PDB file of C-alpha atoms in Angstrom:
ATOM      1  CA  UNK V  26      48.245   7.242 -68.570  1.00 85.00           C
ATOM      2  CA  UNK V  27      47.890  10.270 -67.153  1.00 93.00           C
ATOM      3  CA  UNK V  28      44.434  11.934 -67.369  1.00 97.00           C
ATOM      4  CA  UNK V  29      43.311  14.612 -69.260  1.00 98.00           C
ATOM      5  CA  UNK V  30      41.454  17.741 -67.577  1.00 98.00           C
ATOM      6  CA  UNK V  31      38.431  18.392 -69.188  1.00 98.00           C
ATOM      7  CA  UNK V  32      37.525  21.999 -68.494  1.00 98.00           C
ATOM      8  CA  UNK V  33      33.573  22.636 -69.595  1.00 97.00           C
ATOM      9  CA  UNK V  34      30.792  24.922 -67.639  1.00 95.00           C
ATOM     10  CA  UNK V  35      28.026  22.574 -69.783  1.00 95.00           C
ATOM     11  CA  UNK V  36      26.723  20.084 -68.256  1.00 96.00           C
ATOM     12  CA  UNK V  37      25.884  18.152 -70.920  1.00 95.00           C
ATOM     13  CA  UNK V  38      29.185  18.851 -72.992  1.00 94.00           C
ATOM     14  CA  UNK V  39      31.385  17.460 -70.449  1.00 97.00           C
ATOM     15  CA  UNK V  40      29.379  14.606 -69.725  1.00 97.00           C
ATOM     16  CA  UNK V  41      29.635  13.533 -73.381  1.00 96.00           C
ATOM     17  CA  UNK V  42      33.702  14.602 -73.534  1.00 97.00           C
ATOM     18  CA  UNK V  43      34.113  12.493 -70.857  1.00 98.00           C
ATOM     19  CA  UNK V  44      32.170  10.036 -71.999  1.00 97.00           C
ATOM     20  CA  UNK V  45      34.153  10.032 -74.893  1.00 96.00           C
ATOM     21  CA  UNK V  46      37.070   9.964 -72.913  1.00 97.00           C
ATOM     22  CA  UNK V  47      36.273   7.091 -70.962  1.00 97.00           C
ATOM     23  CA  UNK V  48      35.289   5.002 -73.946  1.00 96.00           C
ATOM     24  CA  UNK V  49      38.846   5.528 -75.233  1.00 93.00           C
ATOM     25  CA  UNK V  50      40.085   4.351 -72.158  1.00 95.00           C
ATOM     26  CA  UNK V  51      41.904   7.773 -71.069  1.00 95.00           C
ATOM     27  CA  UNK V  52      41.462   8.496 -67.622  1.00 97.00           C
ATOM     28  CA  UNK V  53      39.887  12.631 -67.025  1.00 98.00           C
ATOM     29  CA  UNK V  54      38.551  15.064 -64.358  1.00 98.00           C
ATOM     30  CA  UNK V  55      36.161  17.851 -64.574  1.00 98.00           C
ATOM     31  CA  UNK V  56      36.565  21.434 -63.385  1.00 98.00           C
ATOM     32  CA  UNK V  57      33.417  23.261 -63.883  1.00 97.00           C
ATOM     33  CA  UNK V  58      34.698  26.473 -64.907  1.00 97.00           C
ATOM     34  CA  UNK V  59      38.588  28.630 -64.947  1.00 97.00           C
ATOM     35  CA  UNK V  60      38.781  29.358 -61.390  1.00 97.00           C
ATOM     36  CA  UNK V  61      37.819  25.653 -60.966  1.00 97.00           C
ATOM     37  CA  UNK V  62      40.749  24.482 -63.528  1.00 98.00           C
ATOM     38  CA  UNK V  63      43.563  26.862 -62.101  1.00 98.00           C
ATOM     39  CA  UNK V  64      42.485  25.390 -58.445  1.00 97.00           C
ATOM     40  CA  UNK V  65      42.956  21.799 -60.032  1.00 97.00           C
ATOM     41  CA  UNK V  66      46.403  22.648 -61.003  1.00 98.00           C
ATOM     42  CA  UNK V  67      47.389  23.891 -58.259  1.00 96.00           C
ATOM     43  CA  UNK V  68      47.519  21.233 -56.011  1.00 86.00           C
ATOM     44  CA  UNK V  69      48.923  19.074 -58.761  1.00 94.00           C
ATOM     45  CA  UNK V  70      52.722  18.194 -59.911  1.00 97.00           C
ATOM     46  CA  UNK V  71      53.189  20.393 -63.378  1.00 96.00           C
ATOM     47  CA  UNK V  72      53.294  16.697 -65.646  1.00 96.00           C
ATOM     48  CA  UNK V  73      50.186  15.322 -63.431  1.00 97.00           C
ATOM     49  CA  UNK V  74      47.722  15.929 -66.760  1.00 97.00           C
ATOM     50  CA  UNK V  75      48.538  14.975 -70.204  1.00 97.00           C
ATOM     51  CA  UNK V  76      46.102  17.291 -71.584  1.00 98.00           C
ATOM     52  CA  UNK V  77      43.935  20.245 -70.865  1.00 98.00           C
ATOM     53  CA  UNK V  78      40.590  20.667 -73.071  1.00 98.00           C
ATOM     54  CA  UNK V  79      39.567  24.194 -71.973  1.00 98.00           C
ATOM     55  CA  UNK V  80      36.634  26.028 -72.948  1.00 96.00           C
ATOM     56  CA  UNK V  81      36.934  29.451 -73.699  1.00 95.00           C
ATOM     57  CA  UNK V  82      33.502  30.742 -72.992  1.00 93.00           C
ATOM     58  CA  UNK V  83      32.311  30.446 -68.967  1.00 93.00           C
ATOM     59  CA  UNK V  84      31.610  32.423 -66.334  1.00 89.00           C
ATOM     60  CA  UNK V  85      33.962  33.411 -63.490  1.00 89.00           C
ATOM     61  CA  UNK V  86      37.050  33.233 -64.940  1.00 95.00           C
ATOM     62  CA  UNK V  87      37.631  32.733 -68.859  1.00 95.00           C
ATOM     63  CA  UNK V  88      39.328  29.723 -71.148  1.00 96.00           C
ATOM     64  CA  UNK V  89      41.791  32.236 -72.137  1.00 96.00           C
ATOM     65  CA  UNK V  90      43.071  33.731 -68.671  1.00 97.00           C
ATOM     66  CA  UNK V  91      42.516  30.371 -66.957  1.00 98.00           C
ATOM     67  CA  UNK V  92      45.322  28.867 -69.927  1.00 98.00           C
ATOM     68  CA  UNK V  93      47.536  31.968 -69.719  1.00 97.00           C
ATOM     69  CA  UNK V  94      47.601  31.484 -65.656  1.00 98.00           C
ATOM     70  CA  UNK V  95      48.270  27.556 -65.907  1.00 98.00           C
ATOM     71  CA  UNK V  96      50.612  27.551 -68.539  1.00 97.00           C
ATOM     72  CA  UNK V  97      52.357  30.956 -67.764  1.00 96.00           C
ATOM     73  CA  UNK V  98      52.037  31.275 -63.801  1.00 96.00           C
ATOM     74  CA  UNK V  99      51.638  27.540 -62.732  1.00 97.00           C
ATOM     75  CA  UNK V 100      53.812  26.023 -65.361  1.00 97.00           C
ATOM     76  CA  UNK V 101      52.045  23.585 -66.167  1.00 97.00           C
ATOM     77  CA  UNK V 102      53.418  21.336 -69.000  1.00 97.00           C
ATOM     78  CA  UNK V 103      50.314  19.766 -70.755  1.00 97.00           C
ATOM     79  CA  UNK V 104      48.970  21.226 -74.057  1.00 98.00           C
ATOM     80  CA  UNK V 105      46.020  23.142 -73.923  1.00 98.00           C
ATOM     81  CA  UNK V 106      43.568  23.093 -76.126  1.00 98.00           C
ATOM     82  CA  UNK V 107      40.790  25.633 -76.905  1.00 97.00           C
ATOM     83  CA  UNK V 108      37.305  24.580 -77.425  1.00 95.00           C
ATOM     84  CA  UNK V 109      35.322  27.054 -78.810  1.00 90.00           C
ATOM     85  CA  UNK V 110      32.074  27.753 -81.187  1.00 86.00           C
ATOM     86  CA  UNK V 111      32.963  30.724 -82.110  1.00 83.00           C
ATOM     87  CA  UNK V 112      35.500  31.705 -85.206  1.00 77.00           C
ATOM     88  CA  UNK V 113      39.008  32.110 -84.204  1.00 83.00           C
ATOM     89  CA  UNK V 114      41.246  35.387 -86.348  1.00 84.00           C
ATOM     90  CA  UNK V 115      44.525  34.539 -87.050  1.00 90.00           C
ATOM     91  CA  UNK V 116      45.143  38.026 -84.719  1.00 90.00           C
ATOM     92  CA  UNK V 117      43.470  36.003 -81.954  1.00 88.00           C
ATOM     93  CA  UNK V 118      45.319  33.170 -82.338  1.00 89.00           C
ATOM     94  CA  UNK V 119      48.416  34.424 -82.384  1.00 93.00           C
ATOM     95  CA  UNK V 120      47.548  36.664 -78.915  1.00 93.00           C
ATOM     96  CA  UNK V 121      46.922  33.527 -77.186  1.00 93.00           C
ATOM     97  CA  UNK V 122      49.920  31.339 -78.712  1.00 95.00           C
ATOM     98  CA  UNK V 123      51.511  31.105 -75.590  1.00 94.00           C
ATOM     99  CA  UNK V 124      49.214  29.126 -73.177  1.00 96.00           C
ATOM    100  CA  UNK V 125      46.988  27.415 -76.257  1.00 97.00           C
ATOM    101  CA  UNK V 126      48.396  24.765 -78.458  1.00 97.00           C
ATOM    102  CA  UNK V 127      45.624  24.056 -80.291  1.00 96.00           C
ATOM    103  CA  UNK V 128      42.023  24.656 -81.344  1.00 95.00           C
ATOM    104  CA  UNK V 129      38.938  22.325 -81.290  1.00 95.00           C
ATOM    105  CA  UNK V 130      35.777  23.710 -82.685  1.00 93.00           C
ATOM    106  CA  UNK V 131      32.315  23.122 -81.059  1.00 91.00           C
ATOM    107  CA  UNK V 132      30.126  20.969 -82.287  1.00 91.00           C
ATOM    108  CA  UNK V 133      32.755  18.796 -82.735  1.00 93.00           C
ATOM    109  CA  UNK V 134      32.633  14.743 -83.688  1.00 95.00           C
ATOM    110  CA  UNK V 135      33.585  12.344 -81.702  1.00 95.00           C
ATOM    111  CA  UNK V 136      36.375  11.547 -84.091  1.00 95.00           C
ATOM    112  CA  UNK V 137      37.752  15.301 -84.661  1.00 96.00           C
ATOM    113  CA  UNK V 138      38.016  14.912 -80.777  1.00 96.00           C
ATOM    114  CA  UNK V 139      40.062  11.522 -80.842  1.00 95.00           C
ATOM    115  CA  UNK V 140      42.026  12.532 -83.899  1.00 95.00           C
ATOM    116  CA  UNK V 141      43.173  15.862 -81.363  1.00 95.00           C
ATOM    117  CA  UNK V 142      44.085  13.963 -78.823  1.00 95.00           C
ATOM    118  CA  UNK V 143      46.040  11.011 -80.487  1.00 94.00           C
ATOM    119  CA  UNK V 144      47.878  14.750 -82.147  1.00 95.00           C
ATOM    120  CA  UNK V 145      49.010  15.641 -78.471  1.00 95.00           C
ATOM    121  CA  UNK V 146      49.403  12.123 -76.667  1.00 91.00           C
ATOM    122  CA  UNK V 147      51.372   8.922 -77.465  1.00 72.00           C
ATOM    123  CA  UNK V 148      50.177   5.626 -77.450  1.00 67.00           C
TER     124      UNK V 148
END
């Protein structure tokens, strides 16, 4: 299976995602922030992940601009999907439709987080 990226400035946060992750048996990697994602891309074939779990809030580079330039500049072929704790407008959504498939709101269970990725992967 190919692994997911898990894209979280927290600490803590990732550590539990991939936690999570790694109890499900899905193999992941950590980039610590956007510029850190796009530069994990980068050096990757477009299929290499089979999911992206971004965060939208971090420092350096955004969750939003760090989808748009995966998705739109890379080409990158796995869904994205937003984590945020803050409330998503339809207007937002719909501005950022492009690079993110889906949303994931923080704090999240452990099963709203499974139930998202069995949405987005087979098997």
């Amino acid at each position: 299976m190919a692994p997911i990226l898990v894209v979280e400035d927290n600490e803590i946060n990732a550590e539990i995602i991939m936690t999570l992750l790694e109890s499900y048996g899905i193999p992941n990697e950590l980039a610590v922030d956007g510029i850190d994602s796009v530069e994990k891309c980068a050096g990757k074939p477009k299929d290499y992940y089979s999911l992206i779990l971004m965060d939208i809030h971090m420092p350096r580079m955004n969750g939003y601009e760090a989808a748009r330039k995966i998705k739109r500049e890379m080409g990158i072929t796995a869904p994205v999907v937003a984590q945020t704790a803050t409330h998503t407008t339809e207007e937002s959504i719909s501005e950022h439709k492009d690079y993110i498939t889906d949303y994931l709101y923080k704090p999240f269970k452990p099963d709203q987080l499974y139930a998202m990725i069995r949405k987005y992967l087979p098997e």
